[in-house]
């Protein structure tokens, strides 16, 4: 098969590396791709959000399947456009992708179908939102832009002033543009967070191995929210009993609800969960693989990703057996100095090859460019250094050993990825 993967970050690199293992795959393409991906797949300079350009590329390359990885082309309807031309695609159509594209939609869905989530209200004018905040008077309060905002549209306000500022900036100030014209204000939940990605063809849902993201920029979960600074899998806070409860109360009810709404979801549905004292609740849905969760989940897949993608797209996921390796995986993101605010680009990198130079370690490129035999930084999150191991301590040791060999000016990474997970393991 010839496969085109749409996107160009660490997640897409991880998808491509796993697809490259499949005996069914002859040729891999990626658009736009990046420096590291270009070693595995032929890359084309077409933006992920260029719907017409991507469809034209898929036609020109006569691919057998397109894998659409990022949220924005899914929400914009790339899968709809590909299917309309008779091209097989992995990913939800735009009607289903709204589960991530609009928080107001997903909250309404959960309320209607009794899926556990934080209590909330939706607002489109700031005066009513402020009146609601004053009436509630409980902090922290959680304020979310309705639409896509690069993972930055969630504000945890510690007091009234912060909350009112966040609401006014989003609704009146145009922060996040159209995405922030509507806001969701919700109850603050506590408990360990767990990411569960799942394969679903709309009929059945098969959870992948669980993982834990580290969203804050600095050690000890301090600093600004980022797209994700590192991950571990499996997540030790996610016990078998919790997994069973999530299947019964969250995963199945969600895919059934989407089907009942005429929005059958096919693709990877990501459940961002919090294990609260009152049981697991949904923090967010994503209509796609998480980044950097994918980097630690897919290396543990014991099977053929191409076969799974085809089965999902064809609506026959029940025919495929999906197994996981009994190992652990850790990913440490190396970011540009200054990320998630402004940062320089084009800095030469040194000290690595794709293998990571440490047993069991490898590098997923996120924001790199390859020119004249050298790698240069080209984004905020530059690379994810990933390693597998028999258990979590080994995976972490290997990942950090590989990180220490790689350098570029201003490089920033967290030194405590997996620390909370290790503490949870010790409690067991
Ligand atoms: P999201 O982009 O929706 O995943 O939110 C980003 C982060 O904000 C989550 O990973 C949580 O850590 C935090 N968060 C979101 N909603 C809530 C909530 N209702 N209560 C507590 N923390 C939350
Ligand atoms: N790592 C969280 C996300 O992909 O949204």
Short mmCIF file of C-alpha atoms in Angstrom, two decimals, residues 76-342:
data_model
loop_
_atom_site.label_atom_id
_atom_site.label_comp_id
_atom_site.label_asym_id
_atom_site.label_seq_id
_atom_site.Cartn_x
_atom_site.Cartn_y
_atom_site.Cartn_z
CA UNK A 76 -12.20 21.52 8.50
CA UNK A 77 -13.45 18.40 6.71
CA UNK A 78 -10.40 16.85 5.02
CA UNK A 79 -11.75 13.33 5.53
CA UNK A 80 -15.11 14.35 4.02
CA UNK A 81 -13.28 15.81 1.00
CA UNK A 82 -11.13 12.68 0.54
CA UNK A 83 -14.09 10.33 0.86
CA UNK A 84 -16.02 12.40 -1.68
CA UNK A 85 -13.25 11.56 -4.18
CA UNK A 86 -13.39 7.87 -3.22
CA UNK A 87 -10.12 7.97 -1.27
CA UNK A 88 -9.92 5.87 1.88
CA UNK A 89 -9.04 7.92 4.96
CA UNK A 90 -8.29 7.23 8.60
CA UNK A 91 -9.88 9.89 10.80
CA UNK A 92 -13.35 11.23 11.64
CA UNK A 93 -15.37 13.32 9.21
CA UNK A 94 -16.12 16.92 10.16
CA UNK A 95 -19.49 16.03 11.72
CA UNK A 96 -17.73 13.71 14.16
CA UNK A 97 -14.61 15.86 14.65
CA UNK A 98 -16.83 18.50 16.27
CA UNK A 99 -16.40 16.47 19.47
CA UNK A 100 -13.06 18.30 19.71
CA UNK A 101 -13.89 21.30 17.53
CA UNK A 102 -16.53 22.62 19.94
CA UNK A 103 -16.33 22.24 23.71
CA UNK A 104 -19.93 23.49 23.95
CA UNK A 105 -20.94 20.56 21.71
CA UNK A 106 -19.00 17.96 23.70
CA UNK A 107 -20.28 19.25 27.05
CA UNK A 108 -23.87 19.20 25.74
CA UNK A 109 -23.36 15.65 24.46
CA UNK A 110 -22.08 14.47 27.84
CA UNK A 111 -24.96 16.15 29.67
CA UNK A 112 -27.55 14.65 27.31
CA UNK A 113 -26.15 11.12 27.56
CA UNK A 114 -25.16 11.12 31.24
CA UNK A 115 -21.41 10.83 30.64
CA UNK A 116 -19.50 12.00 33.75
CA UNK A 117 -17.79 15.39 33.34
CA UNK A 118 -17.37 18.67 35.23
CA UNK A 119 -20.56 20.72 35.74
CA UNK A 120 -20.62 23.72 33.37
CA UNK A 121 -22.42 26.62 31.69
CA UNK A 122 -21.86 28.12 28.24
CA UNK A 123 -21.76 31.87 27.49
CA UNK A 124 -21.52 34.12 24.43
CA UNK A 125 -21.75 37.46 26.23
CA UNK A 126 -19.27 38.53 28.86
CA UNK A 127 -21.77 40.27 31.18
CA UNK A 128 -23.75 37.07 31.80
CA UNK A 129 -20.51 35.12 32.18
CA UNK A 130 -19.21 37.58 34.79
CA UNK A 131 -22.57 37.56 36.62
CA UNK A 132 -22.40 33.76 36.71
CA UNK A 133 -18.84 33.80 38.07
CA UNK A 134 -19.87 36.26 40.79
CA UNK A 135 -22.91 34.18 41.70
CA UNK A 136 -20.86 30.98 41.90
CA UNK A 137 -17.93 32.60 43.70
CA UNK A 138 -15.92 29.35 43.84
CA UNK A 139 -12.28 29.24 42.82
CA UNK A 140 -10.32 27.94 41.06
CA UNK A 141 -12.77 28.27 38.15
CA UNK A 142 -12.06 26.73 34.75
CA UNK A 143 -12.64 28.86 31.65
CA UNK A 144 -12.39 27.29 28.22
CA UNK A 145 -12.57 28.73 24.73
CA UNK A 146 -15.19 26.80 22.76
CA UNK A 147 -13.06 26.14 19.68
CA UNK A 148 -9.55 24.93 18.81
CA UNK A 149 -6.78 27.01 20.43
CA UNK A 150 -3.56 24.97 20.12
CA UNK A 151 -4.04 23.55 23.62
CA UNK A 152 -3.87 27.07 25.08
CA UNK A 153 -7.57 27.84 25.39
CA UNK A 154 -7.99 26.62 28.98
CA UNK A 155 -7.53 29.03 31.89
CA UNK A 156 -7.57 27.85 35.49
CA UNK A 157 -8.50 31.09 37.26
CA UNK A 158 -7.47 31.29 40.92
CA UNK A 159 -9.70 34.24 41.77
CA UNK A 160 -12.43 36.50 40.45
CA UNK A 161 -10.03 38.96 38.86
CA UNK A 162 -8.28 36.28 36.81
CA UNK A 163 -11.59 34.72 35.82
CA UNK A 164 -13.18 37.99 34.73
CA UNK A 165 -10.05 38.93 32.76
CA UNK A 166 -10.02 35.56 30.98
CA UNK A 167 -13.70 35.81 30.04
CA UNK A 168 -13.39 39.40 28.79
CA UNK A 169 -10.23 38.64 26.80
CA UNK A 170 -11.89 35.72 25.06
CA UNK A 171 -15.38 37.08 24.39
CA UNK A 172 -14.73 40.83 24.00
CA UNK A 173 -10.99 40.95 23.27
CA UNK A 174 -10.96 38.40 20.48
CA UNK A 175 -8.20 36.30 22.05
CA UNK A 176 -8.32 32.95 20.15
CA UNK A 177 -10.48 34.66 17.49
CA UNK A 178 -13.72 32.85 16.69
CA UNK A 179 -12.68 29.97 18.97
CA UNK A 180 -13.09 32.20 22.02
CA UNK A 181 -16.33 33.98 21.06
CA UNK A 182 -18.14 31.33 23.06
CA UNK A 183 -16.78 30.15 26.43
CA UNK A 184 -17.48 27.24 28.73
CA UNK A 185 -17.12 27.87 32.47
CA UNK A 186 -16.77 24.67 34.42
CA UNK A 187 -16.24 23.20 37.82
CA UNK A 188 -12.62 22.59 38.90
CA UNK A 189 -11.91 18.88 39.30
CA UNK A 190 -9.03 17.19 41.12
CA UNK A 191 -7.27 13.86 40.79
CA UNK A 192 -4.68 12.15 38.62
CA UNK A 193 -5.04 12.74 34.88
CA UNK A 194 -5.00 9.85 32.43
CA UNK A 195 -4.94 9.97 28.64
CA UNK A 196 -6.62 7.09 26.87
CA UNK A 197 -6.44 7.01 23.08
CA UNK A 198 -8.79 4.54 21.44
CA UNK A 199 -9.46 3.03 18.05
CA UNK A 200 -13.11 3.11 17.06
CA UNK A 201 -15.00 2.37 13.88
CA UNK A 202 -18.20 3.72 15.41
CA UNK A 203 -19.40 0.24 16.34
CA UNK A 204 -16.80 -0.92 18.83
CA UNK A 205 -14.15 0.96 20.78
CA UNK A 206 -10.74 -0.51 21.58
CA UNK A 207 -8.75 1.52 24.11
CA UNK A 208 -5.00 1.69 23.57
CA UNK A 209 -2.53 1.43 26.42
CA UNK A 210 -3.02 4.36 28.85
CA UNK A 211 -0.56 7.24 29.18
CA UNK A 212 0.26 10.33 31.25
CA UNK A 213 1.03 13.72 29.74
CA UNK A 214 3.02 16.52 31.43
CA UNK A 215 1.45 19.73 30.17
CA UNK A 216 3.27 22.44 32.13
CA UNK A 217 6.50 23.91 30.80
CA UNK A 218 8.57 23.55 33.98
CA UNK A 219 9.46 20.91 36.57
CA UNK A 220 6.95 20.22 39.38
CA UNK A 221 4.11 21.18 37.03
CA UNK A 222 5.00 24.84 37.18
CA UNK A 223 5.03 27.39 34.38
CA UNK A 224 2.72 27.82 31.44
CA UNK A 225 0.58 25.17 29.79
CA UNK A 226 2.19 23.71 26.66
CA UNK A 227 1.23 21.22 24.00
CA UNK A 228 2.91 18.59 26.24
CA UNK A 229 6.49 18.28 27.55
CA UNK A 230 6.66 14.54 27.98
CA UNK A 231 4.69 11.35 28.46
CA UNK A 232 4.87 7.91 29.97
CA UNK A 233 2.91 4.74 29.21
CA UNK A 234 1.26 2.84 30.71
CA UNK A 235 -0.15 5.24 33.31
CA UNK A 236 0.15 3.54 36.73
CA UNK A 237 -2.83 5.51 38.10
CA UNK A 238 -5.10 3.70 35.64
CA UNK A 239 -6.01 0.39 37.24
CA UNK A 240 -7.96 -2.45 35.65
CA UNK A 241 -10.98 -1.53 37.77
CA UNK A 242 -10.85 2.09 36.54
CA UNK A 243 -10.43 0.90 32.96
CA UNK A 244 -13.56 -1.25 33.28
CA UNK A 245 -15.50 1.63 34.79
CA UNK A 246 -14.37 3.97 31.98
CA UNK A 247 -15.42 1.48 29.33
CA UNK A 248 -18.89 1.14 30.86
CA UNK A 249 -19.55 4.78 31.80
CA UNK A 250 -17.49 6.77 29.28
CA UNK A 251 -16.04 5.02 26.22
CA UNK A 252 -19.03 2.99 25.02
CA UNK A 253 -21.60 5.65 25.95
CA UNK A 254 -19.58 8.21 23.96
CA UNK A 255 -19.36 6.27 20.72
CA UNK A 256 -23.01 5.25 21.05
CA UNK A 257 -24.02 8.87 21.69
CA UNK A 258 -22.13 10.05 18.61
CA UNK A 259 -23.82 7.39 16.52
CA UNK A 260 -27.26 8.33 17.90
CA UNK A 261 -26.57 11.96 16.98
CA UNK A 262 -25.84 10.96 13.38
CA UNK A 263 -22.14 11.69 13.92
CA UNK A 264 -20.60 8.21 13.87
CA UNK A 265 -16.97 8.58 14.93
CA UNK A 266 -14.34 6.59 13.03
CA UNK A 267 -10.69 7.06 13.82
CA UNK A 268 -8.73 7.68 17.00
CA UNK A 269 -10.85 9.12 19.80
CA UNK A 270 -8.79 10.54 22.66
CA UNK A 271 -10.27 10.60 26.15
CA UNK A 272 -8.63 13.12 28.50
CA UNK A 273 -9.74 11.82 31.89
CA UNK A 274 -9.46 12.80 35.51
CA UNK A 275 -9.71 10.16 38.24
CA UNK A 276 -11.67 12.27 40.73
CA UNK A 277 -12.73 11.18 44.24
CA UNK A 278 -16.19 10.69 42.67
CA UNK A 279 -14.88 8.44 39.88
CA UNK A 280 -13.45 9.01 36.39
CA UNK A 281 -14.67 12.10 34.55
CA UNK A 282 -14.00 13.46 31.07
CA UNK A 283 -11.82 16.60 30.95
CA UNK A 284 -11.77 16.73 27.17
CA UNK A 285 -12.20 14.74 24.00
CA UNK A 286 -9.77 14.99 21.11
CA UNK A 287 -10.73 13.72 17.67
CA UNK A 288 -7.21 12.43 16.97
CA UNK A 289 -4.05 10.93 18.38
CA UNK A 290 -2.51 13.00 21.19
CA UNK A 291 0.90 14.58 20.95
CA UNK A 292 3.16 13.49 22.72
CA UNK A 293 0.99 10.55 23.88
CA UNK A 294 1.27 8.80 20.52
CA UNK A 295 5.06 8.73 20.84
CA UNK A 296 4.80 6.45 23.91
CA UNK A 297 1.68 4.49 22.97
CA UNK A 298 2.45 3.27 19.44
CA UNK A 299 5.90 1.78 20.24
CA UNK A 300 4.05 -0.53 22.67
CA UNK A 301 1.58 -1.73 20.03
CA UNK A 302 2.26 -5.36 19.23
CA UNK A 303 0.69 -5.52 15.80
CA UNK A 304 0.20 -3.98 12.39
CA UNK A 305 -0.97 -0.36 12.54
CA UNK A 306 -1.77 -0.30 8.83
CA UNK A 307 -4.17 -3.22 9.26
CA UNK A 308 -5.89 -1.46 12.18
CA UNK A 309 -6.24 1.83 10.25
CA UNK A 310 -7.81 0.01 7.30
CA UNK A 311 -10.20 -1.90 9.57
CA UNK A 312 -11.31 1.33 11.24
CA UNK A 313 -11.86 3.07 7.92
CA UNK A 314 -13.81 0.05 6.59
CA UNK A 315 -15.94 -0.28 9.76
CA UNK A 316 -14.72 -3.80 10.60
CA UNK A 317 -12.51 -3.18 13.63
CA UNK A 318 -14.02 -6.24 15.40
CA UNK A 319 -12.10 -8.46 12.93
CA UNK A 320 -8.70 -7.29 14.15
CA UNK A 321 -6.94 -8.44 17.29
CA UNK A 322 -5.08 -5.61 19.04
CA UNK A 323 -2.32 -6.51 21.49
CA UNK A 324 0.14 -4.54 23.60
CA UNK A 325 3.69 -5.27 24.68
CA UNK A 326 4.24 -5.78 28.40
CA UNK A 327 6.81 -2.95 28.55
CA UNK A 328 6.91 0.74 29.38
CA UNK A 329 7.73 3.75 27.28
CA UNK A 330 8.79 7.31 28.13
CA UNK A 331 9.15 10.44 25.99
CA UNK A 332 11.02 13.60 27.00
CA UNK A 333 10.36 16.64 24.82
CA UNK A 334 13.27 18.96 24.07
CA UNK A 335 11.90 22.42 23.30
CA UNK A 336 13.35 25.67 22.01
CA UNK A 337 14.36 28.20 24.67
CA UNK A 338 11.36 30.45 25.32
CA UNK A 339 8.66 27.94 24.33
CA UNK A 340 5.64 28.15 24.77
CA UNK A 341 6.12 31.91 24.29
CA UNK A 342 8.41 33.22 21.53
#
